[in-house]
Amino acid sequence: MESKQKKDQFVVAYIVSFASKHPCIDYAVQLARILGKGLILLYVSDPSERSLSTSEAEVKLKELNQSLPEDLFHSYAALSGAREKVLNAVGELLNAVLLVADCNPEEKDKHSPLCPQTQLAALASSRVAYLLCPPESKPSNYEKVVLTLNNASESKEKTLWASYFGRFAGSQIVLYYRRYKDEYHQKQLNLNIAFARKIFDQFKISLLTLHSENTKTQLDIQALDYAKENDCSLVICQTTKNKSFADRLLGLEEVRVLKHLKKTPVLFLNPRNDLFILCE
């Protein structure tokens, strides 16, 4: 068993509210172990919102921190500032490689940080991947992880994250996609599938490829339904890159995904111009 020692990279458990359960902590502990990283409990004290002061939050964080496993390097931080700006900077401020937070698909109050729209707005510019956990979810063994692939070039970072679970957790990756009628889009999808196969073959990761014939239901929502029916531990998704007026009017796809959450958490990656690769 690894001894408790200093770590230079961290999984961050972002505590959005002390008034609710914290499944994100159990997930963060498990993922820190899987990835070989330290763990930091984070609370953001935003003066413009209904939040605790940093001194009040530190008292509660210290209590939570004392309950964490002794074999894992862990600490805590209460940071003050605009929530979105603080979360955008955790990669540099805390050497974070992954952020884990709670989200309640039933929450309708947009003033609540557990509300899907509010949570996604706060994380809209995050430079690290973030895993959002529904209230009743519990970590599993990551035996199967679902990766949705489309024609976007950003899919490569999703594929790399899927490979981490394959390499470090021994996961079977379920590659979930559907075909395009447009020849150019289909060609881009084929290239992404070929890239995924190459990565998974290189690391000898078990791969199951599934082609959906359903063209009406959003692909990520189909993947969540598949995950629920087949005991998958996680779905890896990408957020919207170019947000159109229609997206803002009708709702972003990722908001619809979160509202569809049951017990399977979702790992989101924001589209980026620079490819972020988890260091080992």
C-alpha positions as a printed Julia matrix, in Angstrom:
280×3 Matrix{Float64}:
   0.0    0.0     0.0
   1.33   3.42   -0.94
   2.41   5.49    2.03
   0.95   8.93    2.67
   3.41  11.34    1.08
   3.62  14.6    -0.77
   1.97  14.66   -4.2
   2.57  17.12   -7.02
  -0.76  16.56   -8.8
  -4.25  16.32   -7.38
  -7.81  15.19   -7.86
 -10.0   17.99   -6.49
 -13.28  17.25   -4.73
 -15.23  20.46   -5.24
 -17.72  20.84   -2.36
 -20.53  23.01   -3.7
 -22.68  22.81   -0.55
 -22.18  21.55    2.99
 -25.95  21.14    3.37
 -26.13  18.07    1.11
 -24.46  14.67    0.8
 -21.0   14.51   -0.75
 -20.75  11.5    -3.08
 -18.07  13.48   -4.91
 -15.66  12.83   -2.02
 -15.96   9.04   -2.33
 -15.43   9.33   -6.08
 -12.45  11.64   -5.63
 -10.82   9.29   -3.12
 -11.23   6.35   -5.49
  -9.98   8.26   -8.54
  -7.0    9.69   -6.67
  -5.98   6.13   -5.86
  -6.57   4.87   -9.39
  -4.58   7.71  -10.96
  -1.92   7.8    -8.25
  -2.63  11.44   -7.31
  -3.22  13.36   -4.1
  -6.63  14.71   -3.07
  -7.73  18.23   -2.21
 -11.13  19.22   -0.82
 -12.13  22.58   -2.29
 -14.76  25.15   -1.4
 -15.18  28.42   -3.3
 -16.38  31.41   -1.31
 -17.99  33.69   -3.9
 -18.94  37.11   -2.43
 -21.65  37.53   -5.07
 -23.45  34.32   -4.09
 -24.97  32.69   -1.04
 -21.79  31.05    0.17
 -19.84  30.65    3.38
 -16.82  32.78    4.18
 -13.43  31.12    3.76
 -12.97  30.9     7.53
 -16.39  29.24    7.96
 -15.69  26.84    5.11
 -12.26  25.92    6.47
 -13.83  24.67    9.71
 -16.12  22.32    7.78
 -13.42  21.29    5.3
 -11.04  20.42    8.14
 -13.67  18.13    9.63
 -14.23  16.38    6.28
 -10.5   16.15    5.68
  -9.96  14.36    9.0
 -12.35  11.61    7.89
 -10.36  10.78    4.74
  -8.2    7.62    4.51
  -4.77   7.91    6.08
  -3.03   6.04    3.25
  -3.96   8.83    0.81
  -2.24  12.23    0.7
  -5.03  14.76    1.24
  -5.55  18.38    2.16
  -8.15  21.13    1.79
  -8.52  24.71    0.55
 -11.15  27.43    0.82
 -10.6   29.99   -1.94
 -12.31  33.36   -2.29
 -13.36  34.86   -5.62
 -15.79  34.58   -8.51
 -16.62  30.88   -8.7
 -16.11  30.5   -12.45
 -12.71  32.22  -12.34
 -11.51  30.15   -9.39
 -12.62  26.88  -11.01
 -11.0   27.91  -14.28
  -7.71  28.35  -12.44
  -7.6   25.17  -10.31
  -5.34  23.46  -12.83
  -2.62  26.01  -12.11
  -3.55  26.98   -8.53
  -3.86  23.45   -7.16
  -2.08  21.37   -9.83
  -5.43  19.7   -10.47
  -5.76  17.01  -13.12
  -9.42  16.23  -12.43
 -12.27  17.99  -10.63
 -15.1   15.99   -9.04
 -18.36  17.65   -7.96
 -21.95  16.84   -7.04
 -24.93  17.69   -9.23
 -28.63  17.18   -8.67
 -30.7   16.69  -11.86
 -33.89  17.35   -9.86
 -32.74  20.76   -8.6
 -34.71  23.57  -10.29
 -33.46  26.55   -8.27
 -30.78  28.23  -10.37
 -29.39  29.88   -7.24
 -28.41  26.43   -6.01
 -24.9   25.33   -7.03
 -26.31  21.79   -7.44
 -28.58  22.91  -10.3
 -27.27  21.46  -13.62
 -27.36  24.81  -15.46
 -25.6   26.57  -12.59
 -22.96  23.88  -12.2
 -22.18  23.84  -15.92
 -22.02  27.64  -16.06
 -19.48  27.65  -13.24
 -17.38  25.01  -15.0
 -17.81  26.36  -18.54
 -14.19  27.48  -18.82
 -12.57  24.73  -16.75
  -9.27  23.63  -18.24
  -9.37  20.25  -16.54
 -11.89  17.45  -16.92
 -14.72  17.38  -14.39
 -16.8   14.49  -13.17
 -20.34  15.28  -12.03
 -22.04  12.85   -9.63
 -25.8   12.5    -9.09
 -26.96  12.39   -5.43
 -27.51   8.65   -5.03
 -24.49   7.48   -7.0
 -21.68   5.43   -5.5
 -18.24   4.62   -6.94
 -17.92   1.23   -8.6
 -15.0   -0.7   -10.02
 -15.01   1.02  -13.45
 -15.27  -2.36  -15.11
 -17.02  -0.72  -18.07
 -16.73   2.92  -19.18
 -18.75   4.41  -22.07
 -17.05   6.76  -24.53
 -19.28   8.59  -27.01
 -17.56   9.57  -30.24
 -18.68  12.0   -32.94
 -16.94  13.85  -35.75
 -15.37  16.59  -33.57
 -11.59  16.93  -33.46
 -11.83  17.43  -29.68
 -12.84  13.77  -29.39
  -9.16  12.88  -29.17
  -8.91  14.24  -25.63
 -11.99  12.22  -24.65
 -10.29   9.14  -26.08
  -7.16   9.81  -24.03
  -9.23  10.1   -20.86
 -10.95   6.81  -21.69
  -7.5    5.25  -22.09
  -6.57   6.32  -18.54
  -9.45   4.25  -17.19
  -8.45   1.36  -19.42
  -4.82   1.52  -18.29
  -5.15   2.37  -14.6
  -8.54   0.85  -13.69
  -8.56  -2.06  -16.15
 -11.81  -0.8   -17.7
 -13.39  -2.15  -20.83
 -14.19   0.84  -23.05
 -17.56   0.87  -24.77
 -17.18   3.05  -27.85
 -20.65   4.38  -28.65
 -21.34   6.22  -31.93
 -23.75   6.66  -34.82
 -23.11   7.23  -38.5
 -23.56  10.45  -40.49
 -25.31  10.83  -43.83
 -22.86  13.57  -44.74
 -19.73  12.0   -46.29
 -17.3   14.56  -44.82
 -18.68  14.21  -41.27
 -18.58  10.42  -41.59
 -14.95  10.6   -42.7
 -14.09  12.67  -39.6
 -15.89  10.16  -37.4
 -13.98   7.3   -39.04
 -10.71   9.09  -38.29
 -11.7    9.5   -34.63
 -12.64   5.82  -34.38
  -9.33   4.84  -35.98
  -7.45   7.04  -33.48
  -9.35   5.45  -30.58
  -8.61   1.93  -31.84
  -4.92   2.78  -32.21
  -4.68   4.16  -28.67
  -6.56   1.24  -27.13
  -4.6   -1.34  -29.12
  -1.34   0.26  -28.04
  -2.22  -0.14  -24.37
  -4.04  -3.46  -24.86
  -7.33  -2.02  -23.59
 -10.47  -4.08  -24.06
 -12.84  -2.38  -26.52
 -16.5   -2.94  -27.36
 -17.81  -0.95  -30.34
 -21.52  -0.12  -30.53
 -23.24   1.58  -33.48
 -26.57   3.24  -32.67
 -29.31   3.33  -35.29
 -31.28   5.87  -33.24
 -30.9    9.26  -34.96
 -33.56  11.08  -32.93
 -32.28  10.78  -29.35
 -29.17  12.71  -28.34
 -26.17  10.35  -28.46
 -24.94  11.11  -24.93
 -28.42  10.44  -23.51
 -28.5    7.13  -25.39
 -25.13   6.34  -23.83
 -26.48   7.14  -20.34
 -29.42   4.79  -20.91
 -27.02   2.1   -22.14
 -24.78   2.65  -19.1
 -27.72   2.26  -16.71
 -28.96  -0.92  -18.4
 -25.51  -2.5   -18.58
 -23.99  -1.51  -15.22
 -21.39   0.84  -16.68
 -19.53   3.04  -14.2
 -19.12   6.22  -16.21
 -19.99   8.05  -19.44
 -17.39  10.38  -21.0
 -18.88  13.38  -22.83
 -17.83  16.69  -24.4
 -19.5   20.06  -23.88
 -20.73  22.3   -26.71
 -17.95  24.17  -28.51
 -19.7   26.9   -30.49
 -22.82  27.87  -28.55
 -25.44  29.17  -30.99
 -28.5   31.27  -30.2
 -30.61  28.13  -30.59
 -28.42  26.32  -28.03
 -28.92  29.08  -25.5
 -32.64  29.33  -26.26
 -33.47  25.6   -26.3
 -30.82  24.47  -23.82
 -27.34  23.06  -24.24
 -26.97  19.35  -24.92
 -24.87  18.92  -21.78
 -27.65  20.43  -19.63
 -30.07  17.87  -21.07
 -27.54  15.15  -20.28
 -27.29  16.22  -16.64
 -31.07  16.4   -16.31
 -31.11  12.79  -17.51
 -28.67  11.61  -14.83
 -29.77   8.69  -12.67
 -26.94   6.86  -10.93
 -24.2    7.01  -13.56
 -21.79   9.95  -13.27
 -20.61  11.85  -16.34
 -17.07  13.0   -17.07
 -17.15  16.23  -19.11
 -14.37  17.84  -21.09
 -14.61  21.39  -22.37
 -13.36  21.93  -25.95
  -9.89  23.5   -25.9
  -7.46  24.81  -28.45
  -4.57  23.15  -26.62
  -4.67  19.45  -25.87
  -4.34  18.71  -22.15
  -2.72  15.39  -21.32
  -2.64  13.97  -17.82
   0.97  13.56  -16.66
   1.98  10.26  -15.09
